mmCIF file of C-alpha atoms and ligand atoms in Angstrom:
data_model
loop_
_atom_site.group_PDB
_atom_site.id
_atom_site.type_symbol
_atom_site.label_atom_id
_atom_site.label_comp_id
_atom_site.label_asym_id
_atom_site.label_seq_id
_atom_site.Cartn_x
_atom_site.Cartn_y
_atom_site.Cartn_z
ATOM 1 C CA MET A 267 0.000 0.000 0.000
ATOM 2 C CA LYS A 268 1.361 3.402 -0.992
ATOM 3 C CA LEU A 269 0.921 6.750 0.681
ATOM 4 C CA PRO A 270 -2.073 8.747 -0.622
ATOM 5 C CA SER A 271 -0.807 10.617 -3.695
ATOM 6 C CA PHE A 272 -1.132 14.112 -2.242
ATOM 7 C CA PHE A 273 1.546 13.228 0.288
ATOM 8 C CA GLU A 274 4.003 12.977 -2.602
ATOM 9 C CA ALA A 275 4.047 16.795 -2.625
ATOM 10 C CA ASP A 276 4.972 16.802 1.089
ATOM 11 C CA ARG A 277 7.669 14.263 0.440
ATOM 12 C CA ALA A 278 9.177 16.340 -2.372
ATOM 13 C CA LEU A 279 9.154 19.425 -0.118
ATOM 14 C CA ILE A 280 10.795 17.453 2.696
ATOM 15 C CA ASP A 281 13.442 15.840 0.464
ATOM 16 C CA ALA A 282 14.424 19.218 -0.962
ATOM 17 C CA ALA A 283 14.703 20.747 2.529
ATOM 18 C CA LEU A 284 16.674 17.754 3.844
ATOM 19 C CA GLY A 285 19.105 18.202 0.967
ATOM 20 C CA GLN A 286 19.550 21.877 1.778
ATOM 21 C CA LEU A 287 19.947 21.442 5.542
ATOM 22 C CA LEU A 288 22.476 18.615 5.296
ATOM 23 C CA PRO A 289 26.043 19.772 4.683
ATOM 24 C CA PRO A 290 27.152 19.033 1.092
ATOM 25 C CA GLU A 291 29.012 15.797 0.590
ATOM 26 C CA ASP A 292 32.249 17.615 -0.199
ATOM 27 C CA ALA A 293 32.163 19.728 2.994
ATOM 28 C CA ARG A 294 35.189 18.871 5.124
ATOM 29 C CA PRO A 295 35.415 16.229 6.603
ATOM 30 C CA SER A 296 33.587 14.727 3.649
ATOM 31 C CA THR A 297 33.308 11.104 4.887
ATOM 32 C CA ILE A 298 30.821 11.918 7.629
ATOM 33 C CA HIS A 299 28.699 14.057 5.331
ATOM 34 C CA ALA A 300 28.618 11.240 2.792
ATOM 35 C CA ALA A 301 27.598 8.840 5.602
ATOM 36 C CA MET A 302 24.849 11.172 6.883
ATOM 37 C CA ARG A 303 23.474 11.711 3.374
ATOM 38 C CA TYR A 304 23.651 7.992 2.556
ATOM 39 C CA SER A 305 21.207 7.030 5.318
ATOM 40 C CA VAL A 306 18.931 10.076 5.048
ATOM 41 C CA PHE A 307 18.458 9.409 1.315
ATOM 42 C CA ALA A 308 18.314 5.601 1.552
ATOM 43 C CA GLY A 309 14.541 5.521 0.909
ATOM 44 C CA GLY A 310 12.654 6.112 4.176
ATOM 45 C CA LYS A 311 8.899 6.664 4.079
ATOM 46 C CA ARG A 312 9.194 10.150 5.720
ATOM 47 C CA ILE A 313 6.304 9.370 8.086
ATOM 48 C CA ARG A 314 7.427 11.659 10.911
ATOM 49 C CA PRO A 315 8.133 14.748 8.775
ATOM 50 C CA ILE A 316 4.869 14.297 6.879
ATOM 51 C CA LEU A 317 2.967 14.024 10.182
ATOM 52 C CA CYS A 318 4.715 17.190 11.361
ATOM 53 C CA LEU A 319 3.756 19.146 8.218
ATOM 54 C CA GLU A 320 0.183 17.861 8.181
ATOM 55 C CA SER A 321 -0.275 18.727 11.831
ATOM 56 C CA ALA A 322 0.916 22.290 11.125
ATOM 57 C CA ARG A 323 -1.391 22.473 8.076
ATOM 58 C CA ILE A 324 -4.440 22.256 10.350
ATOM 59 C CA PHE A 325 -3.522 25.716 11.653
ATOM 60 C CA THR A 326 -1.624 27.478 8.855
ATOM 61 C CA GLU A 327 -1.103 27.508 5.114
ATOM 62 C CA LYS A 328 2.492 28.669 5.589
ATOM 63 C CA LEU A 329 4.126 25.277 5.899
ATOM 64 C CA ASP A 330 7.652 26.714 5.884
ATOM 65 C CA VAL A 331 7.236 27.390 9.639
ATOM 66 C CA ALA A 332 7.310 23.614 10.185
ATOM 67 C CA ILE A 333 9.700 22.371 7.499
ATOM 68 C CA HIS A 334 12.817 22.678 9.686
ATOM 69 C CA ALA A 335 11.095 20.707 12.441
ATOM 70 C CA ALA A 336 9.945 18.124 9.911
ATOM 71 C CA CYS A 337 13.562 17.651 8.783
ATOM 72 C CA ALA A 338 14.799 17.583 12.379
ATOM 73 C CA LEU A 339 12.448 14.666 13.089
ATOM 74 C CA GLU A 340 13.776 12.759 10.073
ATOM 75 C CA PHE A 341 17.385 13.441 11.134
ATOM 76 C CA ILE A 342 16.693 12.101 14.631
ATOM 77 C CA HIS A 343 14.795 9.095 13.298
ATOM 78 C CA THR A 344 17.618 8.293 10.848
ATOM 79 C CA TYR A 345 20.258 8.604 13.585
ATOM 80 C CA SER A 346 18.260 6.150 15.717
ATOM 81 C CA LEU A 347 18.159 3.644 12.851
ATOM 82 C CA ILE A 348 21.910 3.970 12.165
ATOM 83 C CA HIS A 349 22.749 3.408 15.834
ATOM 84 C CA ASP A 350 20.145 0.663 16.259
ATOM 85 C CA ASP A 351 21.717 -1.297 13.379
ATOM 86 C CA LEU A 352 25.202 -1.264 14.954
ATOM 87 C CA PRO A 353 26.695 -4.573 16.156
ATOM 88 C CA ALA A 354 26.334 -3.463 19.806
ATOM 89 C CA LEU A 355 22.560 -3.097 19.385
ATOM 90 C CA ASP A 356 20.609 -4.961 16.672
ATOM 91 C CA ASN A 357 23.609 -5.881 14.503
ATOM 92 C CA ASP A 358 21.811 -5.592 11.179
ATOM 93 C CA ASP A 359 23.060 -5.582 7.587
ATOM 94 C CA LEU A 360 20.002 -4.224 5.812
ATOM 95 C CA ARG A 361 18.038 -0.995 6.287
ATOM 96 C CA ARG A 362 15.710 0.804 3.915
ATOM 97 C CA GLY A 363 16.601 -1.864 1.374
ATOM 98 C CA LYS A 364 20.308 -1.020 1.409
ATOM 99 C CA PRO A 365 23.405 -2.106 3.363
ATOM 100 C CA THR A 366 23.381 -0.490 6.811
ATOM 101 C CA ASN A 367 25.511 2.589 7.443
ATOM 102 C CA HIS A 368 28.270 0.756 9.335
ATOM 103 C CA LYS A 369 28.499 -1.872 6.579
ATOM 104 C CA VAL A 370 29.340 0.880 4.096
ATOM 105 C CA PHE A 371 31.250 3.431 6.207
ATOM 106 C CA GLY A 372 32.507 1.352 9.168
ATOM 107 C CA GLU A 373 31.367 1.408 12.788
ATOM 108 C CA ALA A 374 33.262 4.520 13.860
ATOM 109 C CA MET A 375 31.805 6.616 11.044
ATOM 110 C CA ALA A 376 28.290 5.219 11.616
ATOM 111 C CA ILE A 377 28.419 6.261 15.276
ATOM 112 C CA LEU A 378 29.631 9.703 14.267
ATOM 113 C CA ALA A 379 27.072 10.030 11.453
ATOM 114 C CA GLY A 380 24.326 9.367 14.023
ATOM 115 C CA ASP A 381 25.843 11.940 16.368
ATOM 116 C CA GLY A 382 26.083 14.414 13.485
ATOM 117 C CA LEU A 383 22.420 13.927 12.525
ATOM 118 C CA LEU A 384 21.194 14.349 16.108
ATOM 119 C CA THR A 385 23.160 17.587 16.460
ATOM 120 C CA LEU A 386 22.052 18.890 13.073
ATOM 121 C CA ALA A 387 18.427 18.278 14.064
ATOM 122 C CA PHE A 388 18.633 20.827 16.865
ATOM 123 C CA GLU A 389 20.532 23.335 14.727
ATOM 124 C CA ALA A 390 17.742 23.085 12.129
ATOM 125 C CA LEU A 391 15.030 23.482 14.779
ATOM 126 C CA ALA A 392 16.767 26.494 16.321
ATOM 127 C CA ASN A 393 16.807 28.143 12.865
ATOM 128 C CA ALA A 394 13.135 27.439 12.074
ATOM 129 C CA PRO A 395 11.437 30.490 10.516
ATOM 130 C CA ALA A 396 8.895 30.754 13.336
ATOM 131 C CA ASP A 397 8.511 33.032 16.356
ATOM 132 C CA ALA A 398 11.066 32.438 19.107
ATOM 133 C CA GLY A 399 8.505 31.263 21.688
ATOM 134 C CA SER A 400 7.112 28.534 19.418
ATOM 135 C CA ARG A 401 10.599 27.509 18.388
ATOM 136 C CA VAL A 402 11.738 27.011 21.987
ATOM 137 C CA ARG A 403 8.597 25.021 22.825
ATOM 138 C CA ALA A 404 9.097 22.841 19.738
ATOM 139 C CA ILE A 405 12.754 22.256 20.653
ATOM 140 C CA ALA A 406 11.765 21.193 24.183
ATOM 141 C CA GLU A 407 9.098 18.788 22.850
ATOM 142 C CA VAL A 408 11.421 17.161 20.323
ATOM 143 C CA ALA A 409 14.302 16.886 22.817
ATOM 144 C CA ALA A 410 12.023 15.202 25.372
ATOM 145 C CA ALA A 411 10.604 12.857 22.711
ATOM 146 C CA ALA A 412 14.120 11.741 21.740
ATOM 147 C CA GLY A 413 15.392 11.570 25.326
ATOM 148 C CA THR A 414 15.596 9.166 28.233
ATOM 149 C CA VAL A 415 12.458 9.905 30.317
ATOM 150 C CA ASN A 416 9.550 8.339 28.411
ATOM 151 C CA GLY A 417 11.455 9.130 25.190
ATOM 152 C CA MET A 418 13.153 7.199 22.422
ATOM 153 C CA VAL A 419 16.513 6.541 24.099
ATOM 154 C CA GLY A 420 14.794 5.465 27.349
ATOM 155 C CA GLY A 421 12.576 3.099 25.385
ATOM 156 C CA GLN A 422 15.573 1.638 23.629
ATOM 157 C CA VAL A 423 17.297 1.043 26.987
ATOM 158 C CA ALA A 424 14.249 -0.819 28.302
ATOM 159 C CA ASP A 425 14.011 -2.766 25.031
ATOM 160 C CA VAL A 426 17.647 -3.882 25.279
ATOM 161 C CA GLU A 427 17.194 -4.865 28.929
ATOM 162 C CA ALA A 428 13.961 -6.778 28.194
ATOM 163 C CA GLY A 429 15.512 -8.923 25.430
ATOM 164 C CA GLY A 430 15.164 -12.660 26.032
ATOM 165 C CA LYS A 431 13.048 -12.232 29.186
ATOM 166 C CA PRO A 432 9.300 -12.445 29.724
ATOM 167 C CA VAL A 433 7.839 -8.919 29.915
ATOM 168 C CA SER A 434 4.635 -7.683 31.516
ATOM 169 C CA ALA A 435 1.947 -5.937 29.454
ATOM 170 C CA GLU A 436 2.788 -2.727 31.307
ATOM 171 C CA MET A 437 6.494 -2.952 30.441
ATOM 172 C CA LEU A 438 5.755 -3.789 26.803
ATOM 173 C CA GLU A 439 3.505 -0.746 26.492
ATOM 174 C CA TYR A 440 6.136 1.433 28.190
ATOM 175 C CA ILE A 441 8.802 0.252 25.717
ATOM 176 C CA HIS A 442 6.657 0.862 22.636
ATOM 177 C CA ARG A 443 5.308 4.202 23.868
ATOM 178 C CA SER A 444 8.829 5.440 24.596
ATOM 179 C CA LYS A 445 10.820 3.836 21.793
ATOM 180 C CA THR A 446 8.468 4.694 18.938
ATOM 181 C CA ALA A 447 5.309 6.602 19.907
ATOM 182 C CA ALA A 448 7.177 9.428 21.676
ATOM 183 C CA LEU A 449 8.949 10.620 18.496
ATOM 184 C CA ILE A 450 5.782 10.281 16.400
ATOM 185 C CA ARG A 451 3.825 12.257 19.015
ATOM 186 C CA GLY A 452 6.717 14.773 19.138
ATOM 187 C CA ALA A 453 6.523 15.268 15.360
ATOM 188 C CA ILE A 454 2.799 15.968 15.530
ATOM 189 C CA VAL A 455 3.046 18.259 18.564
ATOM 190 C CA ALA A 456 5.996 20.226 17.121
ATOM 191 C CA GLY A 457 3.999 20.763 13.915
ATOM 192 C CA ALA A 458 0.972 21.968 15.892
ATOM 193 C CA ILE A 459 3.042 24.367 18.011
ATOM 194 C CA LEU A 460 4.857 25.861 15.011
ATOM 195 C CA GLY A 461 1.572 26.116 13.113
ATOM 196 C CA GLY A 462 0.153 28.255 15.912
ATOM 197 C CA ALA A 463 -2.234 25.804 17.636
ATOM 198 C CA SER A 464 -3.834 26.690 20.982
ATOM 199 C CA ASP A 465 -2.819 24.653 24.037
ATOM 200 C CA GLU A 466 -6.144 22.769 23.877
ATOM 201 C CA ASP A 467 -5.647 21.836 20.231
ATOM 202 C CA THR A 468 -2.013 20.878 20.871
ATOM 203 C CA GLY A 469 -3.314 18.600 23.652
ATOM 204 C CA ARG A 470 -5.789 16.935 21.275
ATOM 205 C CA LEU A 471 -3.049 16.301 18.717
ATOM 206 C CA SER A 472 -0.711 15.060 21.422
ATOM 207 C CA ARG A 473 -3.270 12.406 22.423
ATOM 208 C CA PHE A 474 -3.792 11.578 18.743
ATOM 209 C CA GLY A 475 -0.026 11.196 18.310
ATOM 210 C CA GLU A 476 0.364 8.977 21.339
ATOM 211 C CA ALA A 477 -2.334 6.568 20.162
ATOM 212 C CA ILE A 478 -1.324 6.462 16.489
ATOM 213 C CA GLY A 479 2.363 6.199 17.469
ATOM 214 C CA LEU A 480 1.703 3.155 19.633
ATOM 215 C CA ALA A 481 -0.506 1.617 16.928
ATOM 216 C CA PHE A 482 2.335 2.197 14.438
ATOM 217 C CA GLN A 483 4.739 0.103 16.535
ATOM 218 C CA VAL A 484 2.175 -2.670 17.114
ATOM 219 C CA VAL A 485 1.755 -2.856 13.313
ATOM 220 C CA ASP A 486 5.564 -2.831 12.931
ATOM 221 C CA ASP A 487 5.711 -5.877 15.268
ATOM 222 C CA ILE A 488 3.062 -7.639 13.160
ATOM 223 C CA LEU A 489 4.834 -6.840 9.867
ATOM 224 C CA ASP A 490 8.091 -8.237 11.247
ATOM 225 C CA ILE A 491 6.341 -11.618 11.337
ATOM 226 C CA GLU A 492 4.138 -11.386 8.262
ATOM 227 C CA GLU A 493 6.315 -9.701 5.648
ATOM 228 C CA SER A 494 9.561 -10.557 3.849
ATOM 229 C CA SER A 495 12.878 -8.730 4.190
ATOM 230 C CA LEU A 496 12.422 -7.597 0.587
ATOM 231 C CA ALA A 497 9.079 -5.943 1.352
ATOM 232 C CA LEU A 498 10.307 -4.395 4.608
ATOM 233 C CA GLY A 499 13.729 -3.258 3.374
ATOM 234 C CA LYS A 500 15.155 -4.633 6.639
ATOM 235 C CA THR A 501 15.739 -8.105 8.031
ATOM 236 C CA ALA A 502 12.353 -9.729 8.673
ATOM 237 C CA GLN A 503 11.583 -11.986 11.681
ATOM 238 C CA LYS A 504 14.372 -10.332 13.615
ATOM 239 C CA ASP A 505 12.187 -9.804 16.701
ATOM 240 C CA LEU A 506 11.597 -13.522 17.114
ATOM 241 C CA ALA A 507 15.265 -14.381 16.508
ATOM 242 C CA GLN A 508 16.339 -11.849 19.131
ATOM 243 C CA GLN A 509 13.497 -12.711 21.515
ATOM 244 C CA LYS A 510 12.322 -9.101 21.491
ATOM 245 C CA ALA A 511 9.414 -7.853 23.577
ATOM 246 C CA THR A 512 6.618 -7.497 21.006
ATOM 247 C CA TYR A 513 2.822 -7.408 20.901
ATOM 248 C CA PRO A 514 2.497 -10.645 18.875
ATOM 249 C CA ALA A 515 4.871 -12.402 21.303
ATOM 250 C CA LEU A 516 2.721 -11.388 24.279
ATOM 251 C CA TYR A 517 -0.794 -11.382 22.771
ATOM 252 C CA GLY A 518 -0.557 -13.359 19.506
ATOM 253 C CA LEU A 519 -1.193 -11.966 16.014
ATOM 254 C CA GLU A 520 -5.003 -11.791 16.107
ATOM 255 C CA LYS A 521 -5.205 -9.902 19.402
ATOM 256 C CA SER A 522 -2.370 -7.609 18.259
ATOM 257 C CA ARG A 523 -4.407 -6.665 15.184
ATOM 258 C CA VAL A 524 -7.386 -5.859 17.423
ATOM 259 C CA ILE A 525 -5.175 -3.737 19.697
ATOM 260 C CA ALA A 526 -3.831 -1.799 16.688
ATOM 261 C CA ALA A 527 -7.369 -1.213 15.375
ATOM 262 C CA ASP A 528 -8.589 -0.033 18.809
ATOM 263 C CA LEU A 529 -5.665 2.388 19.081
ATOM 264 C CA GLU A 530 -6.366 3.693 15.573
ATOM 265 C CA ALA A 531 -10.021 4.292 16.526
ATOM 266 C CA LYS A 532 -8.916 6.082 19.700
ATOM 267 C CA ALA A 533 -6.548 8.266 17.667
ATOM 268 C CA MET A 534 -9.249 9.086 15.111
ATOM 269 C CA ARG A 535 -11.660 10.192 17.851
ATOM 270 C CA GLU A 536 -9.178 12.917 18.840
ATOM 271 C CA LEU A 537 -9.376 14.239 15.258
ATOM 272 C CA ASP A 538 -13.202 14.514 15.252
ATOM 273 C CA TYR A 539 -13.011 17.983 16.773
ATOM 274 C CA PHE A 540 -11.056 19.284 13.733
ATOM 275 C CA CYS A 541 -13.664 17.998 11.208
ATOM 276 C CA GLU A 542 -12.497 18.387 7.592
ATOM 277 C CA ARG A 543 -9.301 20.194 8.582
ATOM 278 C CA ALA A 544 -7.892 16.855 9.785
ATOM 279 C CA SER A 545 -8.847 14.823 6.704
ATOM 280 C CA ARG A 546 -5.222 14.431 5.559
ATOM 281 C CA LEU A 547 -4.141 13.273 9.025
ATOM 282 C CA ARG A 548 -7.012 10.757 8.963
ATOM 283 C CA GLN A 549 -5.865 9.368 5.599
ATOM 284 C CA LEU A 550 -2.293 9.223 6.787
ATOM 285 C CA SER A 551 -3.374 7.330 9.928
ATOM 286 C CA GLU A 552 -5.288 4.797 7.826
ATOM 287 C CA TYR A 553 -2.162 4.267 5.735
ATOM 288 C CA LEU A 554 0.033 3.836 8.825
ATOM 289 C CA ILE A 555 -2.172 1.020 10.107
ATOM 290 C CA ALA A 556 -2.840 -0.673 6.735
ATOM 291 C CA ARG A 557 0.742 -0.416 5.410
ATOM 292 C CA ARG A 558 2.686 -3.564 4.492
ATOM 293 C CA SER A 559 6.201 -2.162 4.902
HETATM 294 C C1 GRG B 208 18.494 5.933 20.384
HETATM 295 C C2 GRG B 208 20.770 4.982 20.494
HETATM 296 C C3 GRG B 208 19.401 4.883 20.039
HETATM 297 C C4 GRG B 208 19.056 3.824 19.326
HETATM 298 C C5 GRG B 208 17.942 3.582 18.529
HETATM 299 C C6 GRG B 208 14.240 3.600 18.586
HETATM 300 C C7 GRG B 208 15.560 3.096 18.241
HETATM 301 C C8 GRG B 208 16.595 3.413 19.178
HETATM 302 C C9 GRG B 208 15.878 2.454 17.094
HETATM 303 C C10 GRG B 208 15.075 2.219 15.985
HETATM 304 C C11 GRG B 208 14.708 0.789 15.743
HETATM 305 C C12 GRG B 208 13.264 0.565 15.890
HETATM 306 C C13 GRG B 208 12.729 -0.802 15.863
HETATM 307 C C14 GRG B 208 12.492 1.578 16.043
HETATM 308 C C15 GRG B 208 11.090 1.512 16.174
HETATM 309 C C16 GRG B 208 10.515 2.548 15.289
HETATM 310 C C17 GRG B 208 10.316 2.067 13.906
HETATM 311 C C18 GRG B 208 9.152 1.195 13.631
HETATM 312 C C19 GRG B 208 11.161 2.427 12.960
HETATM 313 C C20 GRG B 208 10.952 2.257 11.518
HETATM 314 O O1 GRG B 208 10.259 3.416 11.107
HETATM 315 P P1 GRG B 208 9.728 3.596 9.642
HETATM 316 O O2 GRG B 208 8.883 2.429 9.264
HETATM 317 O O3 GRG B 208 11.094 3.547 8.816
HETATM 318 O O4 GRG B 208 9.089 4.937 9.554
HETATM 319 P P2 GRG B 208 11.531 4.324 7.488
HETATM 320 O O5 GRG B 208 12.774 3.615 7.056
HETATM 321 O O6 GRG B 208 10.416 4.235 6.475
HETATM 322 O O7 GRG B 208 11.810 5.736 7.873
#
């Protein structure tokens, strides 16, 4: 299943901005810039930046206020994938259908490319063409989403520590909310803030983001079992091999599908308030749950 066609325009906007914000490949020292560009342009779906732009679009037609944040989210997401694929973590050879960063550039450069992308994300956010108050709030949201307390790094720590052990439902939800949903929620909230949303509307979109972000990871767990490496662009059935804490492992496939559908419905209810203004976010949510890669 492909993204609805009107998201192609978002993707083109995002790809152009990513290209401009990343240092050119020949900027000294060129190896790291080649490594950063390699993974950013390896063929990701751009889910987080598109969510960020579409969240901003509910409140403004001037999408350039959110484009730096959209790129920052993709930089952070790409850094997390590069580091996650390293031998010390998931030890993977394939990502986005291509050899992983460390397979091409070596482990030292892959670590540094991730560091470079994380740092560049906050430089881009700090330079967003939005008012200073919104910028600072967006920076705080994205930093927390990527961080250790209920954020991506914290979730990854819990995921590593849970490997090979039985996990409780509460721990599994904590891992998925932190590891994956936090950054997705952060993308949506940053877009809302930069678009000029009220606190109440930002709250609604935050709850939407939390539910759709968790549903996204439950679907990712299901796809790891059901799809091939070719379709996923990464090694399939890795979760089982590594005895990862996943929804299908705890609940089985059928119940996991029901959980994902319930979370999607919960997320959609938060969008009701915005009526037609949220129609693109609704379509994007449907895609996120129905996707096969
Ligand atoms: C923070 C040091 C550090 C490590 C990485 C979260 C994480 C921590 C690593 C990412 C690996 C992983 C399983 C993340 C879960 C989120 C997820 C489903 C990623 C894939 O996202 P997609 O489908 O990927 O949006 P593309 O390639 O399309 O961008």
